[in-house]
Amino acid sequence: MIRPGLALLLLAWITTQSAFASTDTTSGAIALANLDHLIAQHAATDDDAADELWLMRARYLADYAALERGAAFADAIAPDVPRLLRRARARAAVHRFGEALADLDAAARLGADSTTVFRLRAPIRIAQGAADEVIAPLEAALAREPGFASASALAIAYAGAGRFADADREFQAALDALDTTSPFPYAWLSFARGTMWAEQAGDVERGARHLRRALDYLPQFVAANLHLAEIEARRGAAAAATARLEPVAAREDPEVLALLGRLHAATDAARGAREIEWARARFEALLARQPLAFADHAAEFYLGAGADPERAWRLASANFVERKTPRARELLERAARARER
Amino acid sequence: MPRSSTSLLVLFGLAALAPLAAASDHLDTPSVIADPAADIGDLYAWTSTDGRRLNLVMTIVGGKFSDRLRYTFHVDSGRQVGATHSSTAIACEFDAANNADCRAGDDRVTGDASATAGLESRQKHLRVFAGLRDDPFFNNVRGTRAAYDVAGVALKTVARDAAGCPRFDAQTSARILDEWRHTDGHAGTNLLAGWKTAALVVSIDLAQVNRGGPLLGVWATTARRDNAIIDRLGRALTGNALLGTFDSAEASNRRKEEYNRAPPAGWAAFAADIAINLAIYDGFDGECGNQWLAVQNDNSSERYDRLAKLLADDRLWVNSAARTCTQYLAVEFDHVGAVNGDCGGRTPGYDAVDVFRALLVNGTTRGVDDGVDRDDGVPSDSRFPFLAAP
């Protein structure tokens, strides 16, 4: 694990504190109700706007029916630039990165705006483990157009490259550049920053602070609740983790169900087993529809509570084909070792 | 959960909603697109038929009001358009359950105002409704976007006169106007059909708002509770149609954000931006100089200044001495010499879009239409809360 030096840690700690300055945003419940309102408003339309609204719902509420709707264009015919770009977004949303990049290449050949193409390509390449490739152009973009979008894109790239202090600085710059009453971007940036520190950089306490901050903005944010519950569970705070997960379990996120199952197993083995089986069924149902979108998390499940190393190895292999990140490589290696045992 | 890449794509947020920003004031800037509770869709203001009340409607793109914002109708009064001496603010805040707390001077009303009858204030000067209604705005948004696209391509090569008006050829002009009244080659359709809105509706005694004179300049804001304005609106389409219309999205958004947040003392600074776009609309029918208030023979950049200055003072003018309200911009017409007895303002039934476009293109109130004449819901200008049920 790469850990930044003490000076960088101190600098990052200072910026972390300023990130916790008060920001007055619309309550999460109202913001989500208005998101659903916009989705209903666009029910009759079949366009990029509707896709993005559905994907937002999926992103924050682990609503996989919404993910299906938002990514439905992934298999559409795309004979022109607007539709190629739309299909690339849809394919990226379900981790079909190679196909998404092919769409972007095709769009570029047909004369798509190069900035637009790059803005779509960069997050895909980062997700594939090629963050180094996009850092220089993202730095140039930030110099040209300072602001939330440029700073947060660069922060993610730095995080992907393991440059945690640089990433933290840009996360802070992105937060500082935000001027909206929407809780969503604040919640998302705090979540991304929290998972970086807790899961990539190994500073769990620091990561937990940012995850809590994300939940201050959006208490319903399923992934933030899950990651924080994982930290709490590892610390032995099972009651806190359980209390955090139970309100969001009805959304049937398989990772939430799996963690709840593990937590309940200690006191109620039958209930724990039922929840783990429920998680297995949910993973399989989701994998049947979007295999790449869930391959890495399902592999984790089968390496743990799901207890099926062979299945884990197949999923980790499929995931590694699509993305060569350190995490994907480490997951594949663990799956291979488990399979051999 | 595919957390990483879907999360990364949020960087581009709701950018795809931006092309819909040809609506009245809906979706006008990134700030309000991000929080639909802060996004004013439209403002309506008109007098009641008994001549005793001013009716006000602010529609919000979201379905619920924010618990962190203040929604304010500003009513300035005077005896002449552009010159007001007194102001009344009718300001409402909401809690997380969307209960309202509205104040106008020393009068106040609190509680759940979502029943059709609304709530009456303690001193009975105002009645407030706050809840979900049908959005009465109607506009052929896609046709407008298509017309702008045709114009935008042509603008790259077309010559302009000294006042900045493009000399579109007859074919281009015909295409622009044709796209404007159609949707994807078919009859024009209302993109907002079926849309619902969080509506803030106020009916207030005229005596509370006309202390400076009978002419009322009405504008609306959403603001943080420290008074930092996020969105503002007077007349329809000023921000969305007249600021950076043919500029890059970044440049246009930046200017519209500045416009929304500007205090009244800073409004006049936007006249130059507006004049640039007025010049472009003036050329849409292939004839430069025939826009309303344009100085036809002025071949300098000042040709559009008069209308630009009038529109930069973005207030919806209501003649509170009148009881009949049938004509959008009637008070402004009166101000420049077309004397009439109409209250002007804007009722939910006005086809403000067609009037606005025709004035900009051919200088009259008709002849440039978008193929959409009414909303699917049927609003009332006399029966509180005026907007159709959702």
XYZ file of C-alpha atoms in Angstrom:
731
model
C 0.000 0.000 0.000
C 1.416 3.379 -0.980
C 1.090 5.917 1.781
C 1.886 9.576 1.289
C 4.528 11.189 3.449
C 3.765 12.959 6.677
C 3.875 16.430 5.137
C 1.426 15.460 2.457
C -0.800 13.853 5.021
C -0.792 17.045 7.057
C -1.567 19.144 4.031
C -4.340 16.827 3.060
C -5.704 16.835 6.619
C -5.891 20.637 6.562
C -7.762 20.639 3.288
C -10.037 17.929 4.600
C -11.052 20.145 7.479
C -11.942 23.017 5.181
C -14.048 20.622 3.144
C -16.318 20.291 6.129
C -17.359 23.931 6.025
C -21.126 24.262 6.074
C -22.872 24.080 2.730
C -26.557 24.710 2.554
C -28.101 22.220 0.177
C -31.626 21.051 -0.440
C -32.482 18.050 1.706
C -31.697 14.682 0.192
C -35.316 13.552 0.385
C -36.529 16.593 -1.548
C -33.694 16.319 -4.066
C -34.533 12.667 -4.713
C -38.237 13.457 -4.994
C -37.387 16.107 -7.559
C -35.164 13.666 -9.429
C -38.120 11.288 -9.641
C -40.281 14.216 -10.702
C -37.919 14.944 -13.605
C -37.857 11.275 -14.545
C -41.647 11.272 -14.702
C -41.528 14.518 -16.676
C -39.311 12.868 -19.267
C -41.223 9.597 -19.305
C -42.448 10.226 -22.801
C -39.026 11.120 -24.150
C -36.323 8.755 -25.239
C -33.169 10.841 -25.196
C -29.886 11.565 -23.452
C -31.634 13.576 -20.762
C -33.861 10.669 -19.772
C -30.837 8.320 -19.757
C -28.912 10.595 -17.416
C -31.815 10.964 -15.010
C -32.250 7.200 -14.781
C -28.511 6.708 -14.278
C -28.497 9.284 -11.490
C -31.210 7.321 -9.717
C -29.192 4.134 -10.169
C -26.041 5.812 -8.918
C -27.430 7.080 -5.640
C -30.138 4.555 -4.818
C -28.629 1.344 -6.235
C -31.772 1.120 -8.323
C -30.874 -1.482 -10.932
C -34.156 -1.190 -12.781
C -33.163 2.443 -13.275
C -29.733 1.305 -14.470
C -31.430 -0.894 -17.069
C -33.522 2.047 -18.264
C -30.588 4.421 -18.312
C -28.378 1.995 -20.209
C -31.048 0.652 -22.551
C -29.458 2.498 -25.458
C -26.339 0.335 -25.091
C -27.711 -2.078 -27.694
C -29.351 0.437 -29.986
C -28.294 1.151 -33.544
C -26.079 4.229 -33.664
C -25.500 5.503 -37.198
C -24.531 9.087 -36.344
C -22.476 11.102 -33.869
C -25.220 11.972 -31.347
C -26.332 8.370 -31.124
C -22.788 7.024 -30.979
C -22.047 9.333 -28.061
C -25.265 8.356 -26.342
C -24.517 4.667 -26.843
C -20.974 5.132 -25.550
C -22.365 6.666 -22.353
C -24.823 3.815 -21.958
C -22.191 1.156 -22.530
C -19.763 2.793 -20.125
C -22.478 2.877 -17.479
C -22.646 -0.924 -17.534
C -18.871 -1.347 -17.798
C -18.796 -2.333 -21.450
C -15.718 -0.185 -21.729
C -14.202 -1.654 -24.879
C -17.427 -1.221 -26.822
C -17.862 2.289 -25.426
C -14.389 3.263 -26.625
C -15.130 1.811 -30.043
C -18.217 4.026 -30.218
C -16.151 7.052 -29.294
C -13.586 6.202 -31.960
C -16.364 5.895 -34.514
C -17.855 9.203 -33.402
C -14.454 10.870 -33.723
C -14.084 9.509 -37.253
C -17.470 11.006 -38.116
C -16.330 14.414 -36.904
C -17.509 14.500 -33.298
C -16.200 17.392 -31.240
C -12.846 16.288 -29.862
C -13.421 17.846 -26.437
C -16.710 16.016 -26.059
C -15.102 12.742 -27.062
C -12.237 13.239 -24.639
C -14.605 14.069 -21.788
C -16.298 10.736 -22.330
C -13.122 8.799 -22.989
C -11.219 9.992 -19.913
C -13.385 8.376 -17.201
C -13.509 5.156 -19.193
C -9.739 4.978 -19.494
C -9.404 5.714 -15.775
C -11.847 2.922 -14.998
C -9.764 0.648 -17.204
C -6.660 1.391 -15.177
C -5.068 3.807 -17.645
C -5.312 6.952 -15.535
C -1.733 7.971 -16.365
C -2.728 8.295 -19.993
C -5.309 11.023 -19.313
C -3.708 13.024 -16.517
C -1.745 15.428 -18.731
C -4.721 16.355 -20.930
C -6.939 16.678 -17.852
C -4.392 19.008 -16.256
C -4.398 21.073 -19.431
C -8.195 21.100 -19.427
C -8.219 22.330 -15.836
C -5.809 25.126 -16.719
C -8.048 26.113 -19.619
C -11.347 25.762 -17.799
C -11.013 25.812 -14.038
C -14.107 24.602 -12.234
C -15.972 21.705 -10.745
C -16.034 19.441 -13.795
C -12.354 19.843 -14.645
C -11.127 19.587 -11.048
C -13.226 16.549 -10.191
C -12.199 14.761 -13.400
C -8.562 15.360 -12.563
C -9.103 14.280 -8.956
C -10.473 10.956 -10.144
C -7.558 10.502 -12.512
C -5.028 11.228 -9.768
C -6.840 8.790 -7.492
C -6.733 6.173 -10.221
C -2.998 6.702 -10.559
C -2.454 6.404 -6.809
C -1.536 10.098 -6.409
C -3.740 10.501 -3.369
C -2.556 13.876 -2.084
C -2.902 15.392 -5.548
C -6.325 13.838 -5.848
C -7.369 15.165 -2.467
C -6.284 18.664 -3.430
C -8.376 18.515 -6.590
C -11.356 17.039 -4.759
C -11.185 20.069 -2.499
C -10.831 22.412 -5.466
C -13.877 20.797 -7.044
C -15.883 21.225 -3.846
C -14.777 24.837 -3.583
C -15.851 25.454 -7.165
C -19.324 24.088 -6.549
C -22.042 26.641 -6.151
C -25.303 24.785 -6.162
C -28.005 23.897 -3.693
C -28.161 20.370 -5.092
C -26.790 17.835 -2.609
C -25.825 15.363 -5.343
C -22.414 16.643 -6.462
C -21.308 17.302 -2.877
C -22.391 13.798 -1.872
C -20.707 12.201 -4.838
C -17.387 14.044 -4.435
C -17.327 13.232 -0.724
C -18.064 9.596 -1.517
C -15.335 9.367 -4.146
C -12.867 11.044 -1.810
C -13.881 8.765 1.051
C -13.513 5.552 -0.903
C -10.150 6.711 -2.213
C -8.764 7.247 1.275
C -10.400 4.235 2.892
C -9.951 1.649 0.169
C -7.045 2.740 -1.986
C -4.842 4.799 0.337
C -5.457 2.780 3.490
C -6.454 5.749 5.655
C -9.709 4.308 6.883
C -10.511 6.984 9.452
C -10.045 9.735 6.953
C -12.114 7.867 4.401
C -14.877 7.316 6.946
C -15.065 11.053 7.639
C -15.679 11.791 3.993
C -18.221 9.008 3.690
C -20.107 10.420 6.662
C -19.985 13.792 4.966
C -21.516 12.272 1.833
C -24.332 10.938 3.983
C -24.847 14.332 5.621
C -25.741 15.578 2.167
C -27.659 12.517 1.037
C -28.603 10.064 3.806
C -30.254 7.772 1.251
C -26.988 7.248 -0.722
C -26.825 3.437 -0.742
C -23.181 2.994 -1.786
C -21.957 5.474 0.846
C -23.953 3.655 3.517
C -22.515 0.340 2.365
C -18.902 1.476 2.382
C -19.261 3.076 5.784
C -20.969 -0.036 7.127
C -18.079 -2.142 5.824
C -15.685 0.041 7.817
C -17.874 -0.183 10.896
C -18.158 -3.956 10.535
C -14.394 -4.343 10.257
C -14.018 -2.304 13.434
C -16.416 -4.624 15.240
C -19.234 -2.090 15.368
C -21.734 -4.634 14.079
C -24.770 -2.941 15.595
C -23.920 0.382 13.934
C -23.295 -1.307 10.596
C -26.541 -3.268 10.818
C -28.530 -0.189 11.762
C -27.015 1.652 8.816
C -27.817 -1.078 6.312
C -31.289 -2.187 7.332
C -33.064 0.963 6.088
C -31.515 0.538 2.634
C -31.802 -3.266 2.416
C -35.222 -3.015 0.802
C -33.494 -1.728 -2.318
C -32.082 -5.241 -2.746
C -28.505 -4.217 -3.422
C -26.748 -7.607 -3.278
C -23.714 -6.209 -1.486
C -25.922 -4.703 1.200
C -27.728 -8.026 1.570
C -24.458 -9.947 1.720
C -22.983 -7.722 4.410
C -26.207 -7.794 6.396
C -26.155 -11.585 6.111
C -22.622 -11.731 7.481
C -23.537 -9.396 10.322
C -26.716 -11.252 11.226
C -25.023 -14.650 10.983
C -23.263 -14.007 14.280
C -26.523 -13.775 16.204
C -29.083 -15.438 13.958
C -27.502 -17.988 11.637
C -30.707 -18.805 9.799
C -31.441 -15.161 9.050
C -27.863 -14.572 7.962
C -27.989 -17.554 5.617
C -31.281 -16.379 4.123
C -29.839 -12.944 3.403
C -26.718 -14.397 1.818
C -28.857 -16.607 -0.415
C -30.933 -13.562 -1.277
C -27.715 -11.732 -2.175
C -26.642 -14.669 -4.368
C -29.959 -14.665 -6.199
C -29.773 -10.911 -6.715
C -26.198 -11.084 -8.034
C -27.117 -13.849 -10.465
C -30.167 -11.965 -11.683
C -28.096 -8.836 -12.244
C -25.231 -10.742 -13.863
C -27.666 -12.327 -16.283
C -28.614 -8.872 -17.528
C -25.374 -6.898 -17.199
C -22.486 -9.317 -16.616
C -19.658 -6.787 -16.785
C -21.367 -4.184 -14.614
C -21.428 -6.529 -11.649
C -18.536 -8.903 -12.330
C -16.027 -7.448 -9.860
C -18.426 -7.053 -6.960
C -19.950 -10.457 -7.571
C -16.458 -11.970 -7.621
C -15.828 -10.413 -4.212
C -19.064 -11.937 -2.995
C -18.169 -15.419 -4.220
C -14.750 -15.146 -2.634
C -16.437 -14.377 0.680
C -19.952 -15.104 1.856
C -20.954 -16.609 -1.492
C -18.289 -19.327 -1.066
C -17.833 -20.273 -4.724
C -14.177 -19.708 -5.763
C -14.682 -21.126 -9.247
C -17.488 -18.652 -9.955
C -15.373 -15.896 -8.416
C -12.450 -16.717 -10.701
C -14.593 -16.664 -13.839
C -16.083 -13.319 -12.892
C -12.734 -11.827 -11.904
C -11.285 -12.984 -15.229
C -14.086 -11.349 -17.202
C -13.600 -8.176 -15.201
C -9.849 -8.172 -15.814
C -10.343 -8.447 -19.558
C -12.299 -5.195 -19.464
C -10.184 -3.255 -16.963
C -6.552 -3.696 -15.956
C -6.704 -1.788 -12.685
C -4.607 -2.783 -9.664
C -7.830 -3.764 -7.919
C -8.930 -5.959 -10.825
C -5.515 -7.650 -10.907
C -5.499 -8.208 -7.157
C -9.026 -9.618 -7.310
C -8.038 -12.025 -10.072
C -4.987 -13.181 -8.133
C -7.037 -13.786 -4.996
C -9.624 -15.697 -6.996
C -6.914 -17.840 -8.596
C -5.423 -18.671 -5.205
C -8.842 -19.505 -3.750
C -9.610 -21.707 -6.735
C -6.408 -23.661 -6.243
C -7.253 -24.307 -2.617
C -23.086 -1.877 -7.820
C -20.974 -0.589 -10.690
C -19.788 2.270 -8.546
C -16.737 3.564 -10.286
C -17.591 4.371 -13.845
C -21.181 5.393 -13.321
C -19.960 7.708 -10.628
C -17.338 9.122 -12.932
C -19.928 9.912 -15.519
C -21.718 12.170 -13.078
C -18.998 14.646 -13.921
C -21.051 15.420 -16.955
C -24.110 15.568 -14.788
C -27.319 16.632 -16.376
C -25.686 18.243 -19.359
C -28.115 16.490 -21.647
C -30.938 18.555 -20.192
C -29.334 21.757 -21.432
C -30.735 21.595 -24.988
C -34.202 21.811 -23.442
C -33.323 25.282 -22.277
C -35.326 26.839 -25.059
C -38.230 26.776 -22.619
C -39.310 29.964 -20.850
C -36.777 30.095 -18.044
C -36.706 26.395 -17.313
C -33.263 24.755 -17.162
C -31.495 28.020 -17.919
C -28.172 27.494 -16.125
C -26.099 24.622 -14.707
C -26.862 25.821 -11.168
C -30.588 25.470 -11.569
C -30.409 22.351 -13.707
C -28.547 20.766 -10.799
C -31.281 21.673 -8.328
C -34.709 21.797 -9.962
C -36.118 23.201 -6.709
C -34.142 26.369 -7.421
C -35.187 26.608 -11.055
C -37.942 29.110 -11.830
C -39.849 27.953 -14.889
C -42.155 30.917 -15.322
C -43.635 33.975 -13.713
C -47.216 35.147 -14.220
C -48.780 38.332 -12.857
C -52.129 39.956 -13.603
C -54.957 41.809 -11.926
C -58.214 40.231 -10.825
C -61.346 41.166 -12.746
C -62.720 43.039 -9.723
C -59.640 45.241 -9.784
C -58.776 44.545 -6.153
C -56.131 41.847 -6.248
C -52.846 41.117 -7.916
C -52.472 37.459 -8.842
C -48.969 36.009 -8.908
C -47.724 32.599 -9.977
C -44.175 31.286 -9.850
C -43.659 27.832 -11.331
C -40.686 25.712 -10.332
C -39.178 22.971 -12.474
C -39.034 20.579 -9.521
C -42.084 19.005 -7.963
C -41.172 20.102 -4.453
C -39.797 23.297 -2.954
C -36.386 23.332 -1.337
C -36.134 23.542 2.434
C -33.069 25.769 2.016
C -34.305 28.429 -0.374
C -36.447 31.524 -0.285
C -38.965 32.069 -3.071
C -39.790 35.738 -3.545
C -42.137 37.804 -5.677
C -40.792 41.346 -5.913
C -43.450 43.915 -6.778
C -42.076 47.375 -7.566
C -44.569 50.158 -8.136
C -44.487 53.507 -9.858
C -46.213 55.681 -12.421
C -44.006 54.910 -15.384
C -42.371 51.818 -16.852
C -38.836 51.591 -15.552
C -39.336 54.142 -12.780
C -40.568 52.715 -9.498
C -40.539 54.197 -6.024
C -41.815 51.483 -3.755
C -41.235 47.753 -3.446
C -43.028 44.925 -1.723
C -41.505 41.484 -1.272
C -43.748 38.473 -0.848
C -41.343 35.813 0.373
C -42.002 32.160 1.110
C -39.874 29.516 2.762
C -40.635 25.841 3.152
C -39.739 23.136 5.611
C -38.780 19.585 4.696
C -42.466 18.596 4.560
C -43.069 21.549 2.221
C -45.187 23.491 4.718
C -45.108 27.141 3.696
C -44.159 30.219 5.659
C -44.961 33.295 3.576
C -44.648 36.928 4.546
C -45.649 40.185 2.917
C -44.883 43.200 5.038
C -46.338 42.499 8.474
C -48.782 39.902 7.193
C -47.961 36.224 7.344
C -49.376 32.817 6.497
C -48.003 29.440 7.561
C -48.918 25.809 7.075
C -49.761 23.280 4.412
C -50.875 25.408 1.478
C -51.342 22.566 -1.013
C -55.152 22.330 -0.796
C -56.907 23.954 -3.734
C -58.234 26.787 -1.580
C -54.749 27.538 -0.288
C -54.313 29.410 2.988
C -55.408 32.900 3.902
C -53.024 35.123 5.831
C -53.644 36.408 9.333
C -54.584 39.886 8.162
C -56.362 38.474 5.110
C -54.252 40.479 2.667
C -52.978 37.447 0.822
C -53.961 33.925 -0.094
C -51.264 31.392 -0.853
C -51.255 28.062 -2.650
C -48.062 26.010 -2.772
C -48.142 22.584 -4.324
C -48.112 20.490 -7.461
C -50.060 21.778 -10.497
C -50.021 21.444 -14.240
C -47.267 23.568 -15.819
C -49.203 25.994 -18.054
C -46.238 26.945 -20.216
C -46.366 25.677 -23.775
C -43.627 25.861 -26.340
C -42.367 23.958 -29.329
C -38.936 23.525 -27.775
C -37.583 21.050 -30.298
C -38.700 23.167 -33.230
C -37.048 26.172 -31.638
C -33.840 24.242 -31.176
C -33.952 23.117 -34.808
C -34.495 26.704 -35.962
C -31.551 27.852 -33.865
C -29.431 25.088 -35.364
C -30.202 26.262 -38.895
C -29.446 29.854 -37.930
C -26.303 28.855 -36.060
C -24.838 27.099 -39.081
C -25.697 29.984 -41.373
C -24.234 32.542 -38.971
C -20.782 31.100 -39.551
C -20.735 32.419 -43.103
C -23.483 34.968 -43.530
C -22.608 38.651 -43.807
C -23.972 41.028 -41.207
C -24.861 44.666 -41.578
C -23.275 47.395 -39.469
C -25.834 46.848 -36.696
C -24.982 43.151 -36.492
C -28.093 41.855 -38.269
C -27.339 38.783 -40.415
C -28.372 38.965 -44.052
C -29.878 35.483 -44.302
C -30.861 34.530 -47.837
C -34.504 33.761 -48.580
C -33.998 30.012 -48.437
C -32.287 30.102 -45.047
C -34.865 32.461 -43.655
C -37.673 30.209 -44.839
C -35.982 27.186 -43.262
C -35.572 28.934 -39.924
C -39.209 29.949 -39.741
C -40.357 26.560 -41.005
C -38.358 24.660 -38.402
C -39.698 26.994 -35.738
C -43.326 26.059 -36.366
C -42.732 22.335 -36.797
C -41.356 19.514 -34.680
C -39.169 17.054 -36.540
C -40.944 17.955 -39.783
C -44.420 17.467 -38.376
C -46.936 19.773 -36.734
C -45.443 21.667 -33.816
C -45.756 19.926 -30.474
C -45.511 21.228 -26.951
C -42.515 19.639 -25.239
C -43.967 20.544 -21.868
C -47.293 18.792 -22.429
C -48.137 16.915 -19.274
C -45.378 18.572 -17.264
C -46.155 19.295 -13.670
C -44.691 22.001 -11.523
C -44.323 23.025 -7.932
C -46.433 26.164 -8.129
C -46.354 29.058 -5.709
C -49.542 31.038 -6.181
C -50.340 34.256 -4.343
C -53.344 36.528 -4.574
C -52.716 39.767 -2.699
C -54.632 42.980 -2.102
C -53.491 45.603 -4.589
C -53.253 48.137 -1.782
C -50.346 46.134 -0.403
C -48.282 46.425 -3.558
C -49.142 49.649 -5.438
C -48.017 52.277 -2.976
C -45.618 53.787 -5.512
C -48.167 54.017 -8.296
C -50.432 51.910 -10.501
C -47.725 50.369 -12.678
C -46.261 47.254 -11.126
C -42.904 45.808 -12.160
C -42.932 42.180 -11.033
C -39.983 39.831 -10.844
C -39.291 36.610 -9.019
C -36.226 35.096 -7.414
C -35.069 31.941 -5.771
C -32.313 32.641 -3.286
C -30.381 31.038 -0.522
C -31.532 32.181 2.868
C -28.506 34.465 3.077
C -30.145 36.238 0.094
C -27.688 35.013 -2.546
C -29.871 34.835 -5.657
C -29.763 31.643 -7.714
C -32.438 32.296 -10.327
C -34.509 35.277 -11.342
C -37.177 35.963 -13.901
C -39.368 38.783 -15.080
C -40.562 38.306 -18.628
C -40.508 34.968 -20.413
C -37.405 33.936 -22.357
C -35.071 36.831 -21.529
C -32.319 34.602 -20.175
C -32.867 31.544 -22.327
C -33.440 33.312 -25.641
C -31.441 36.515 -25.406
C -28.188 35.774 -23.602
C -25.461 34.015 -25.542
C -28.025 32.205 -27.682
C -25.496 31.374 -30.369
C -22.380 31.341 -28.212
C -20.654 28.254 -26.828
C -22.514 26.508 -24.023
C -19.773 27.522 -21.584
C -19.900 31.198 -22.506
C -23.672 31.288 -22.546
C -23.970 29.516 -19.202
C -21.438 31.821 -17.593
C -23.324 34.916 -18.696
C -26.702 33.511 -17.693
C -25.377 32.639 -14.238
C -24.186 36.246 -13.904
C -27.502 37.493 -15.158
C -29.485 35.441 -12.667
C -27.396 36.607 -9.745
C -27.163 40.287 -10.672
C -28.777 42.815 -8.334
C -31.134 45.372 -9.945
C -28.356 47.941 -10.151
C -26.444 45.573 -12.404
C -29.237 44.650 -14.798
C -28.558 47.402 -17.340
C -25.138 45.903 -18.016
C -26.826 43.038 -19.858
C -28.399 45.286 -22.476
C -25.336 44.921 -24.699
C -25.604 41.115 -24.612
C -29.288 41.297 -25.401
C -28.746 43.716 -28.284
C -26.365 41.289 -29.990
C -29.018 38.583 -30.001
C -31.816 40.962 -30.941
C -29.842 41.748 -34.087
C -29.756 38.063 -34.999
C -33.494 37.516 -34.454
C -34.195 40.605 -36.518
C -32.668 38.873 -39.501
C -34.693 35.657 -39.200
C -37.342 36.835 -41.682
C -34.716 37.995 -44.159
C -35.323 41.640 -43.358
C -33.169 43.706 -41.025
C -34.526 46.696 -39.141
C -38.161 45.617 -38.825
C -37.915 44.428 -35.207
C -40.098 46.120 -32.617
C -38.440 49.346 -31.419
C -35.534 48.920 -33.839
C -34.470 52.132 -35.496
C -34.903 51.029 -39.073
C -32.524 53.424 -40.725
C -29.872 53.275 -38.052
C -27.015 51.278 -39.475
C -24.998 51.478 -36.291
C -24.789 49.127 -33.364
C -27.340 51.324 -31.577
C -30.233 50.125 -33.715
C -31.363 47.650 -31.042
C -30.515 49.638 -27.930
C -34.020 50.783 -27.095
C -35.524 47.301 -26.936
C -32.387 45.885 -25.338
C -32.598 48.400 -22.496
C -36.298 47.753 -22.043
C -35.744 43.996 -21.841
C -32.664 44.235 -19.613
C -34.938 45.807 -16.997
C -36.431 42.352 -16.651
C -39.697 43.028 -14.917
C -43.158 41.911 -15.938
C -45.231 45.090 -16.088
C -48.817 45.129 -14.871
C -51.144 48.114 -15.010
C -53.025 47.623 -11.768
C -55.602 50.232 -12.733
C -56.853 47.911 -15.473
C -59.195 44.989 -14.928
C -58.856 43.364 -18.306
C -55.767 41.307 -19.067
C -55.491 40.021 -22.614
C -52.202 41.192 -24.080
C -48.648 40.223 -23.184
C -46.410 43.321 -22.963
C -49.423 45.680 -23.158
C -47.907 48.042 -20.576
C -44.685 48.254 -22.555
C -46.701 48.944 -25.725
C -48.504 51.708 -23.880
C -45.201 53.097 -22.673
C -43.931 53.532 -26.230
C -47.126 55.098 -27.509
C -49.539 52.283 -28.368
C -52.083 53.443 -25.817
C -54.340 50.695 -24.482
C -56.311 49.864 -21.368
C -55.002 46.377 -20.850
C -53.355 45.265 -17.622
C -50.620 43.544 -19.640
C -48.649 41.322 -17.298
C -48.973 37.679 -18.122
C -51.824 35.302 -17.402
C -51.268 31.532 -17.691
C -53.256 31.524 -20.918
C -51.179 34.063 -22.864
C -49.201 32.785 -25.829
C -46.232 34.836 -24.672
C -43.810 32.884 -26.837
C -45.475 33.738 -30.122
C -45.847 37.423 -29.202
C -42.219 37.621 -28.141
C -40.925 35.953 -31.283
C -43.040 37.981 -33.646
C -41.924 41.228 -32.038
C -38.307 40.217 -32.406
C -38.608 39.005 -35.986
C -41.219 41.137 -37.728
C -42.067 43.829 -35.207
C -45.715 42.836 -34.753
C -47.450 40.535 -32.271
C -48.187 37.794 -34.787
C -46.891 36.080 -37.881
C -44.060 34.073 -36.356
C -45.596 31.197 -34.507
C -44.276 27.930 -33.134
C -47.267 25.816 -34.101
C -48.415 25.496 -30.487
C -51.209 27.751 -29.273
C -52.237 26.375 -25.905
C -51.302 24.009 -23.140
C -52.926 20.624 -22.682
C -54.121 21.669 -19.224
C -56.649 24.475 -19.085
C -55.619 27.223 -16.667
C -57.943 29.891 -15.348
C -57.185 33.572 -14.864
C -60.005 33.995 -12.362
C -60.326 30.835 -10.265
C -57.706 30.353 -7.565
C -55.157 28.695 -7.748
C -55.464 29.373 -11.478
C -53.334 26.479 -12.777
C -54.979 23.206 -13.775
C -54.827 20.260 -11.405
C -51.847 18.006 -12.090
